Amino acid sequence: MGDELDRRVVLQGAAAAGVVGVLGAGGPGGGQAASPAVFISHGSPMVALDSDAYPQALRRFGDGAPARALVVVSAHWETPGEVRVTASAQPPLIHDFYGFPEPLYRLRYGAPGAPSLAEDVVARLKAGGLPAVADAERGLDHGAWVPLLHAFPQAKLPVVQVSMPLGANPADIARMGELLRPLRAQGVLLMGSGGIVHNLRRLNFHEKAASVEPWAAAFDAWIAQKLAARDFTGAQAWLDAPNARLAHPRAEHLMPLYFVLGAALPEDRLTPVFEGFHHGTLSMRSFALCA
């Protein structure tokens, strides 16, 4: 037991040294508050081409967010076995969607990677008992780059993406956020990208502004109530929410929410980024935890 504790202390110390090497000593801006943890409902890939209220809200958030690097967990990267962490100096862009207009495939987001920060993330996860490995080949999927395209359009901040363990439950994903929470004090913004309500079979594809379906509104409201009450542990029992399996036939889009909640600080304020629906059932609820 003592040897294991010593090992974890050493790994955590190495991780802290690694992030200082990437970002420099001190906090996000010389003693300023910690960088936020933010959950983004990323919606359809088509929002990458939009300029309406949702992308405008992401841009306002990004303009005011103190951050020197980004660590992102997306619904679109689950891995069996080890957690994988992008570790290339220039992560490629993945257009992981099909049948959309050609302009969407021409979009680029050239943010640099951060190999040292990736190794730091790996060390922190390992120190917490989660198997993890750096991945120098994998790029950024649309769950990562589409919201970042609007929030940080200049693409200057280094981005590291972290996979979710295949089959993980909310507590497992919250543990990942807890282990990476200290990075916020070093200027690393932690982002979960998914969706509060996500059932592609129930979308009104032909009308983005379609009336909201009552079942989708009820599930979204249940999550909103848990967030407002800071009942982050209670929010893990999402199957108790109304219409849970209709809102999420499979839960991969909800899981990044728990990464963000796990990264919460006691002093955080819950700050709305965007509230609303697209296509009748697709909740775009997004929020930040800001110290």
Coordinates of N, CA, C and O in Angstrom, one line a residue, residues 64-221:
G64 N -14.2 35.0 -23.8 CA -14.0 35.3 -22.4 C -13.4 34.3 -21.6 O -13.2 34.4 -20.3
A65 N -13.0 33.1 -22.2 CA -12.5 32.0 -21.4 C -11.0 32.1 -21.2 O -10.3 32.1 -22.2
P66 N -10.5 32.1 -20.0 CA -9.1 32.1 -19.8 C -8.5 30.7 -20.0 O -8.9 29.8 -19.3
A67 N -7.7 30.5 -21.0 CA -7.2 29.2 -21.3 C -5.9 29.4 -22.1 O -5.8 30.2 -23.0
R68 N -5.0 28.4 -21.9 CA -3.8 28.4 -22.7 C -3.6 27.0 -23.4 O -2.7 26.8 -24.1
A69 N -4.5 26.1 -23.1 CA -4.5 24.8 -23.8 C -5.9 24.2 -23.5 O -6.6 24.6 -22.6
L70 N -6.2 23.2 -24.3 CA -7.5 22.6 -24.2 C -7.4 21.0 -24.1 O -6.6 20.5 -24.9
V71 N -8.1 20.4 -23.2 CA -8.2 19.0 -23.2 C -9.7 18.6 -23.4 O -10.6 19.1 -22.7
V72 N -10.0 17.8 -24.4 CA -11.3 17.5 -24.9 C -11.7 16.1 -24.8 O -10.9 15.2 -25.2
V73 N -12.8 15.8 -24.2 CA -13.4 14.4 -24.3 C -14.7 14.5 -25.2 O -15.6 15.3 -24.9
S74 N -14.7 13.7 -26.2 CA -15.8 13.8 -27.2 C -16.6 12.5 -27.2 O -16.0 11.4 -27.0
A75 N -17.9 12.6 -27.5 CA -18.7 11.4 -27.6 C -18.3 10.5 -28.7 O -18.7 9.3 -28.7
H76 N -17.5 11.0 -29.6 CA -17.1 10.2 -30.8 C -15.8 9.5 -30.7 O -15.3 9.0 -31.8
W77 N -15.3 9.4 -29.5 CA -14.0 8.6 -29.4 C -14.1 7.7 -28.1 O -14.0 8.2 -27.0
E78 N -14.5 6.4 -28.3 CA -14.5 5.4 -27.3 C -13.5 4.4 -27.6 O -13.4 4.0 -28.8
T79 N -12.7 3.9 -26.7 CA -11.7 2.9 -27.0 C -11.8 1.7 -26.0 O -12.0 2.0 -24.8
P80 N -11.6 0.5 -26.5 CA -11.6 -0.6 -25.5 C -10.2 -0.6 -24.8 O -9.2 -0.2 -25.4
G81 N -10.2 -1.1 -23.6 CA -8.9 -1.2 -22.9 C -8.5 0.2 -22.4 O -9.2 0.9 -21.7
E82 N -7.3 0.6 -22.8 CA -6.7 1.8 -22.3 C -7.4 3.1 -22.8 O -7.9 3.1 -24.0
V83 N -7.4 4.1 -22.0 CA -7.7 5.4 -22.4 C -6.6 5.9 -23.3 O -5.4 5.7 -23.0
R84 N -6.9 6.5 -24.5 CA -5.9 7.0 -25.4 C -6.0 8.5 -25.4 O -7.0 9.1 -25.3
V85 N -4.8 9.1 -25.6 CA -4.6 10.5 -25.6 C -3.8 11.0 -26.8 O -2.7 10.5 -27.0
T86 N -4.4 11.9 -27.6 CA -3.7 12.4 -28.8 C -2.4 13.1 -28.4 O -2.4 13.9 -27.5
A87 N -1.3 12.7 -29.1 CA 0.0 13.1 -28.7 C 0.8 13.7 -29.8 O 2.1 13.9 -29.7
S88 N 0.2 13.9 -31.0 CA 1.0 14.5 -32.1 C 1.2 16.0 -31.9 O 0.3 16.7 -31.3
A89 N 2.2 16.5 -32.6 CA 2.4 18.0 -32.5 C 1.4 18.7 -33.4 O 1.1 19.9 -33.1
Q90 N 0.8 18.1 -34.4 CA -0.2 18.7 -35.3 C -1.2 17.6 -35.5 O -1.2 16.9 -36.5
P91 N -2.2 17.5 -34.7 CA -3.2 16.4 -34.8 C -4.0 16.6 -36.1 O -4.5 17.8 -36.4
P92 N -4.2 15.6 -36.9 CA -5.0 15.7 -38.1 C -6.5 15.9 -37.8 O -6.9 15.6 -36.7
L93 N -7.2 16.4 -38.7 CA -8.7 16.6 -38.6 C -9.4 15.4 -39.1 O -9.1 14.9 -40.2
I94 N -10.4 14.9 -38.4 CA -11.2 13.7 -38.8 C -12.6 14.2 -39.2 O -13.3 14.8 -38.4
H95 N -12.9 14.0 -40.5 CA -14.3 14.3 -40.9 C -15.1 13.0 -40.8 O -15.3 12.3 -41.8
D96 N -15.5 12.7 -39.6 CA -16.1 11.4 -39.3 C -17.6 11.5 -39.4 O -18.4 11.2 -38.5
F97 N -18.1 11.8 -40.6 CA -19.5 11.9 -40.9 C -19.7 11.7 -42.4 O -18.8 11.9 -43.2
Y98 N -20.9 11.4 -42.8 CA -21.1 11.0 -44.2 C -22.4 11.6 -44.7 O -23.4 11.8 -44.0
G99 N -22.4 11.9 -46.0 CA -23.6 12.3 -46.7 C -24.0 13.8 -46.5 O -25.1 14.2 -46.7
F100 N -23.0 14.6 -46.1 CA -23.3 16.0 -45.8 C -22.7 16.9 -47.0 O -22.0 16.3 -47.9
P101 N -23.1 18.1 -47.1 CA -22.7 19.0 -48.2 C -21.1 19.1 -48.3 O -20.5 19.1 -47.3
E102 N -20.6 19.2 -49.5 CA -19.2 19.2 -49.7 C -18.5 20.3 -49.0 O -17.3 20.1 -48.5
P103 N -19.0 21.5 -48.8 CA -18.3 22.6 -48.0 C -17.9 22.1 -46.6 O -16.9 22.6 -46.1
L104 N -18.7 21.2 -46.0 CA -18.3 20.8 -44.7 C -17.0 20.0 -44.7 O -16.2 20.1 -43.7
Y105 N -16.8 19.3 -45.7 CA -15.6 18.4 -45.8 C -14.3 19.3 -46.1 O -13.2 18.8 -46.0
R106 N -14.5 20.5 -46.6 CA -13.4 21.4 -46.9 C -12.9 22.2 -45.7 O -11.9 22.8 -45.7
L107 N -13.7 22.1 -44.6 CA -13.4 22.9 -43.4 C -12.1 22.3 -42.8 O -11.9 21.1 -42.8
R108 N -11.3 23.2 -42.3 CA -10.1 22.8 -41.6 C -10.0 23.6 -40.2 O -10.5 24.7 -40.1
Y109 N -9.3 22.9 -39.3 CA -9.1 23.5 -38.0 C -7.7 23.1 -37.6 O -7.4 22.0 -37.1
G110 N -6.7 24.1 -37.7 CA -5.3 23.7 -37.7 C -4.7 23.9 -36.3 O -3.5 24.3 -36.2
A111 N -5.4 23.7 -35.2 CA -4.8 23.9 -33.9 C -3.6 22.9 -33.7 O -3.7 21.8 -34.1
P112 N -2.6 23.4 -33.0 CA -1.5 22.5 -32.7 C -1.9 21.5 -31.6 O -2.8 21.7 -30.9
G113 N -1.1 20.4 -31.6 CA -1.2 19.5 -30.4 C -0.3 20.0 -29.3 O 0.4 21.0 -29.4
A114 N -0.1 19.1 -28.3 CA 0.8 19.4 -27.2 C 1.3 18.1 -26.6 O 0.7 17.5 -25.7
P115 N 2.3 17.5 -27.2 CA 2.8 16.2 -26.8 C 3.1 16.1 -25.3 O 2.8 15.1 -24.7
S116 N 3.7 17.1 -24.8 CA 4.1 17.1 -23.4 C 2.9 17.1 -22.5 O 2.8 16.4 -21.5
L117 N 1.9 17.9 -22.9 CA 0.6 17.9 -22.1 C 0.0 16.6 -22.2 O -0.6 16.1 -21.2
A118 N 0.0 15.9 -23.4 CA -0.6 14.6 -23.5 C 0.1 13.6 -22.6 O -0.6 12.8 -21.9
E119 N 1.4 13.7 -22.5 CA 2.1 12.8 -21.5 C 1.7 13.1 -20.1 O 1.6 12.2 -19.3
D120 N 1.5 14.3 -19.8 CA 1.0 14.7 -18.5 C -0.3 14.1 -18.2 O -0.6 13.6 -17.1
V121 N -1.3 14.2 -19.1 CA -2.6 13.7 -19.0 C -2.5 12.1 -18.8 O -3.2 11.6 -17.9
V122 N -1.7 11.5 -19.5 CA -1.5 10.0 -19.4 C -1.0 9.7 -18.0 O -1.5 8.8 -17.3
A123 N 0.0 10.5 -17.5 CA 0.5 10.2 -16.2 C -0.5 10.4 -15.1 O -0.6 9.6 -14.1
R124 N -1.3 11.5 -15.2 CA -2.3 11.7 -14.2 C -3.4 10.6 -14.2 O -3.8 10.2 -13.1
L125 N -3.8 10.1 -15.3 CA -4.8 9.0 -15.4 C -4.2 7.8 -14.8 O -4.8 7.1 -14.0
K126 N -3.0 7.5 -15.2 CA -2.3 6.3 -14.6 C -2.2 6.4 -13.1 O -2.4 5.4 -12.4
A127 N -1.8 7.5 -12.6 CA -1.6 7.7 -11.2 C -2.9 7.5 -10.4 O -2.9 7.1 -9.3
G128 N -4.0 7.7 -11.1 CA -5.4 7.5 -10.5 C -5.9 6.1 -10.8 O -7.0 5.8 -10.4
G129 N -5.1 5.2 -11.3 CA -5.4 3.8 -11.5 C -6.1 3.5 -12.9 O -6.7 2.4 -13.0
L130 N -6.1 4.5 -13.8 CA -6.8 4.3 -15.1 C -5.7 4.0 -16.1 O -4.9 4.8 -16.4
P131 N -5.7 2.8 -16.8 CA -4.8 2.6 -17.8 C -4.9 3.6 -19.0 O -6.0 3.9 -19.4
A132 N -3.8 4.2 -19.4 CA -3.8 5.2 -20.4 C -2.5 5.1 -21.2 O -1.5 4.7 -20.7
V133 N -2.6 5.6 -22.5 CA -1.5 5.6 -23.4 C -1.5 6.8 -24.3 O -2.6 7.2 -24.7
A134 N -0.4 7.3 -24.7 CA -0.3 8.4 -25.7 C -0.5 7.8 -27.1 O 0.0 6.7 -27.4
D135 N -1.2 8.5 -27.9 CA -1.5 8.1 -29.3 C -1.1 9.1 -30.3 O -1.7 10.2 -30.4
A136 N 0.0 8.9 -31.0 CA 0.6 9.9 -31.8 C 0.0 9.9 -33.2 O 0.4 10.8 -34.0
E137 N -0.9 9.0 -33.5 CA -1.6 9.0 -34.8 C -2.9 9.6 -34.9 O -3.3 10.2 -35.9
R138 N -3.7 9.4 -33.9 CA -5.1 9.8 -33.9 C -5.3 11.4 -33.9 O -4.5 12.1 -33.3
G139 N -6.3 11.8 -34.7 CA -6.6 13.2 -34.8 C -7.8 13.6 -34.0 O -8.3 12.9 -33.1
L140 N -8.4 14.8 -34.3 CA -9.5 15.4 -33.6 C -10.8 15.1 -34.4 O -10.9 15.4 -35.6
D141 N -11.7 14.4 -33.8 CA -13.0 14.2 -34.4 C -13.9 15.4 -34.4 O -13.6 16.4 -33.7
H142 N -15.1 15.3 -35.1 CA -15.9 16.5 -35.2 C -16.5 16.9 -33.9 O -16.9 18.1 -33.7
G143 N -16.6 16.0 -32.9 CA -17.1 16.4 -31.6 C -16.2 17.3 -30.9 O -16.6 18.1 -30.1
A144 N -14.9 17.3 -31.3 CA -13.9 18.2 -30.8 C -13.8 19.5 -31.6 O -14.0 20.6 -31.2
W145 N -13.5 19.3 -33.0 CA -13.2 20.5 -33.7 C -14.3 21.3 -34.1 O -14.2 22.5 -34.3
V146 N -15.6 20.8 -34.3 CA -16.7 21.6 -34.7 C -17.0 22.7 -33.6 O -17.0 23.9 -33.9
P147 N -17.2 22.4 -32.3 CA -17.4 23.5 -31.4 C -16.1 24.4 -31.2 O -16.3 25.6 -31.0
L148 N -14.9 23.8 -31.3 CA -13.7 24.6 -31.2 C -13.6 25.6 -32.3 O -13.1 26.7 -32.2
L149 N -14.1 25.2 -33.5 CA -14.1 26.1 -34.7 C -14.8 27.4 -34.4 O -14.4 28.5 -34.9
H150 N -15.9 27.3 -33.6 CA -16.7 28.5 -33.3 C -16.1 29.2 -32.0 O -16.0 30.4 -32.0
A151 N -15.8 28.4 -31.0 CA -15.4 29.0 -29.7 C -14.0 29.6 -29.8 O -13.7 30.7 -29.2
F152 N -13.1 29.0 -30.5 CA -11.7 29.5 -30.7 C -11.3 29.4 -32.1 O -10.4 28.6 -32.5
P153 N -11.8 30.3 -32.9 CA -11.7 30.2 -34.4 C -10.2 30.4 -34.9 O -9.9 30.0 -36.0
Q154 N -9.4 31.1 -34.1 CA -8.0 31.3 -34.6 C -7.2 30.1 -34.5 O -6.1 30.1 -35.1
A155 N -7.6 29.0 -33.8 CA -7.0 27.7 -33.7 C -5.5 27.9 -33.2 O -4.6 27.1 -33.7
K156 N -5.3 28.7 -32.3 CA -3.9 28.9 -31.7 C -3.7 28.1 -30.5 O -2.5 27.8 -30.1
L157 N -4.8 27.8 -29.7 CA -4.6 27.0 -28.5 C -4.3 25.6 -28.8 O -4.9 24.9 -29.6
P158 N -3.3 25.0 -28.1 CA -3.0 23.6 -28.3 C -4.2 22.7 -27.8 O -4.8 23.0 -26.8
V159 N -4.5 21.6 -28.5 CA -5.6 20.8 -28.2 C -5.1 19.3 -28.0 O -4.4 18.8 -28.9
V160 N -5.6 18.7 -27.0 CA -5.3 17.3 -26.7 C -6.7 16.7 -26.5 O -7.5 17.2 -25.8
Q161 N -7.0 15.6 -27.2 CA -8.2 14.8 -27.1 C -8.0 13.5 -26.3 O -7.0 12.9 -26.5
V162 N -8.9 13.2 -25.4 CA -8.8 12.0 -24.6 C -10.0 11.1 -24.9 O -11.2 11.6 -24.9
S163 N -9.8 9.9 -25.1 CA -10.9 8.9 -25.4 C -11.6 8.6 -24.1 O -11.1 8.7 -23.0
M164 N -12.9 8.0 -24.3 CA -13.6 7.4 -23.2 C -13.5 5.9 -23.2 O -13.5 5.3 -24.3
P165 N -13.3 5.3 -22.1 CA -13.3 3.8 -22.1 C -14.6 3.2 -22.6 O -15.7 3.7 -22.1
L166 N -14.6 2.3 -23.5 CA -15.8 1.7 -24.1 C -16.5 1.0 -22.9 O -16.0 0.2 -22.2
G167 N -17.8 1.3 -22.8 CA -18.6 0.7 -21.8 C -18.6 1.3 -20.4 O -19.1 0.8 -19.5
A168 N -17.9 2.5 -20.3 CA -17.7 3.1 -19.0 C -19.1 3.7 -18.5 O -19.9 4.0 -19.3
N169 N -19.2 3.8 -17.2 CA -20.5 4.3 -16.7 C -20.2 5.8 -16.2 O -19.0 6.3 -16.3
P170 N -21.2 6.5 -15.8 CA -21.0 7.9 -15.4 C -19.9 8.1 -14.4 O -19.1 9.1 -14.5
A171 N -19.9 7.3 -13.4 CA -18.9 7.4 -12.3 C -17.5 7.2 -12.9 O -16.5 7.9 -12.4
D172 N -17.3 6.3 -13.8 CA -16.0 6.1 -14.4 C -15.5 7.4 -15.2 O -14.4 7.8 -15.0
I173 N -16.4 8.0 -15.9 CA -16.1 9.2 -16.7 C -15.9 10.4 -15.7 O -15.0 11.2 -15.9
A174 N -16.7 10.5 -14.7 CA -16.5 11.6 -13.7 C -15.1 11.4 -13.0 O -14.5 12.4 -12.7
R175 N -14.7 10.2 -12.8 CA -13.3 10.0 -12.2 C -12.2 10.6 -13.1 O -11.2 11.1 -12.7
M176 N -12.4 10.4 -14.4 CA -11.4 11.0 -15.4 C -11.4 12.6 -15.2 O -10.3 13.2 -15.1
G177 N -12.5 13.2 -15.1 CA -12.6 14.6 -14.8 C -11.9 15.0 -13.5 O -11.2 16.0 -13.4
E178 N -12.2 14.2 -12.5 CA -11.6 14.5 -11.2 C -10.0 14.4 -11.2 O -9.3 15.2 -10.7
L179 N -9.5 13.4 -12.0 CA -8.1 13.2 -12.1 C -7.4 14.4 -12.8 O -6.3 14.8 -12.6
L180 N -8.1 14.9 -13.8 CA -7.6 16.0 -14.6 C -7.9 17.4 -14.1 O -7.4 18.4 -14.7
R181 N -8.8 17.5 -13.1 CA -9.2 18.7 -12.6 C -8.0 19.7 -12.2 O -8.1 20.9 -12.5
P182 N -6.9 19.2 -11.6 CA -5.8 20.1 -11.3 C -5.3 20.9 -12.5 O -4.6 21.9 -12.3
L183 N -5.4 20.4 -13.7 CA -4.9 21.1 -14.9 C -5.6 22.4 -15.1 O -5.0 23.3 -15.6
R184 N -6.8 22.6 -14.5 CA -7.5 23.9 -14.7 C -6.7 25.0 -14.1 O -6.7 26.1 -14.6
A185 N -6.0 24.7 -13.0 CA -5.2 25.7 -12.3 C -4.0 26.1 -13.1 O -3.4 27.2 -12.8
Q186 N -3.6 25.3 -14.1 CA -2.5 25.6 -14.9 C -2.9 26.2 -16.3 O -2.1 26.3 -17.2
G187 N -4.2 26.6 -16.4 CA -4.6 27.2 -17.6 C -5.1 26.3 -18.7 O -5.2 26.7 -19.8
V188 N -5.4 25.1 -18.3 CA -6.0 24.1 -19.3 C -7.5 24.0 -19.1 O -8.0 23.7 -18.1
L189 N -8.2 24.4 -20.2 CA -9.6 24.3 -20.2 C -10.0 22.9 -20.5 O -9.6 22.3 -21.5
L190 N -10.9 22.3 -19.7 CA -11.4 20.9 -19.9 C -12.8 21.0 -20.5 O -13.6 21.7 -20.0
M191 N -12.9 20.3 -21.6 CA -14.2 20.3 -22.3 C -14.8 18.9 -22.6 O -14.0 18.0 -23.0
G192 N -16.0 18.8 -22.3 CA -16.8 17.6 -22.7 C -17.7 17.9 -23.8 O -18.4 19.0 -23.7
S193 N -17.7 17.2 -24.9 CA -18.5 17.5 -26.1 C -19.4 16.3 -26.4 O -18.9 15.2 -26.7
G194 N -20.8 16.5 -26.3 CA -21.7 15.4 -26.5 C -23.1 16.0 -26.8 O -23.2 16.8 -27.7
G195 N -24.1 15.6 -26.0 CA -25.4 16.1 -26.2 C -26.3 15.7 -25.0 O -26.3 14.6 -24.6
I196 N -27.1 16.6 -24.5 CA -28.0 16.3 -23.4 C -29.1 15.4 -23.8 O -29.6 14.5 -23.1
V197 N -29.6 15.6 -25.0 CA -30.6 14.7 -25.6 C -30.1 14.4 -27.0 O -29.8 15.3 -27.8
H198 N -30.0 13.1 -27.3 CA -29.4 12.7 -28.6 C -30.0 11.4 -29.1 O -29.6 10.3 -28.7
N199 N -31.0 11.5 -30.0 CA -31.6 10.3 -30.6 C -31.8 10.6 -32.1 O -32.8 11.3 -32.4
L200 N -30.9 10.2 -32.9 CA -30.9 10.6 -34.3 C -32.2 10.1 -35.0 O -32.6 10.7 -36.0
R201 N -32.7 9.0 -34.6 CA -33.9 8.5 -35.2 C -35.2 9.3 -35.0 O -36.2 9.2 -35.7
R202 N -35.1 10.2 -34.0 CA -36.3 11.0 -33.7 C -36.1 12.5 -34.1 O -36.9 13.3 -33.7
L203 N -35.1 12.8 -34.9 CA -34.8 14.2 -35.3 C -35.8 14.5 -36.4 O -36.1 13.7 -37.3
N204 N -36.2 15.8 -36.5 CA -36.9 16.4 -37.6 C -35.8 17.0 -38.5 O -35.4 18.2 -38.4
F205 N -35.2 16.2 -39.4 CA -34.1 16.6 -40.2 C -34.4 17.8 -41.1 O -33.5 18.6 -41.5
H206 N -35.7 17.9 -41.5 CA -36.1 18.9 -42.4 C -36.3 20.3 -41.9 O -36.4 21.3 -42.6
E207 N -36.4 20.4 -40.5 CA -36.7 21.7 -39.9 C -35.9 21.9 -38.7 O -36.2 21.3 -37.6
K208 N -34.9 22.7 -38.8 CA -34.0 23.0 -37.6 C -34.7 23.6 -36.5 O -34.4 23.3 -35.3
A209 N -35.7 24.5 -36.8 CA -36.4 25.2 -35.7 C -37.8 24.5 -35.4 O -38.7 25.2 -34.9
A210 N -37.9 23.2 -35.6 CA -39.1 22.5 -35.3 C -39.4 22.6 -33.8 O -38.6 22.8 -32.9
S211 N -40.7 22.5 -33.5 CA -41.2 22.5 -32.1 C -40.6 21.4 -31.3 O -40.4 20.3 -31.8
V212 N -40.3 21.7 -30.1 CA -39.6 20.7 -29.2 C -40.6 19.6 -28.8 O -41.7 19.9 -28.4
E213 N -40.1 18.4 -29.0 CA -41.0 17.2 -28.5 C -41.0 17.2 -27.0 O -40.0 17.3 -26.3
P214 N -42.2 17.0 -26.4 CA -42.3 17.0 -24.9 C -41.4 16.0 -24.2 O -40.8 16.3 -23.2
W215 N -41.2 14.8 -24.8 CA -40.4 13.8 -24.1 C -38.9 14.3 -24.0 O -38.2 14.1 -23.0
A216 N -38.4 15.0 -25.1 CA -37.1 15.5 -25.1 C -36.9 16.7 -24.1 O -35.9 16.8 -23.4
A217 N -38.0 17.5 -24.1 CA -37.9 18.7 -23.1 C -37.9 18.2 -21.7 O -37.2 18.8 -20.8
A218 N -38.6 17.1 -21.4 CA -38.7 16.5 -20.0 C -37.3 16.0 -19.6 O -36.9 16.3 -18.4
F219 N -36.6 15.3 -20.5 CA -35.3 14.8 -20.1 C -34.3 15.9 -19.9 O -33.6 16.0 -18.9
D220 N -34.4 16.9 -20.8 CA -33.5 18.0 -20.7 C -33.7 18.8 -19.4 O -32.8 19.2 -18.8
A221 N -35.0 19.0 -19.0 CA -35.3 19.7 -17.8 C -34.8 18.9 -16.6 O -34.4 19.6 -15.6

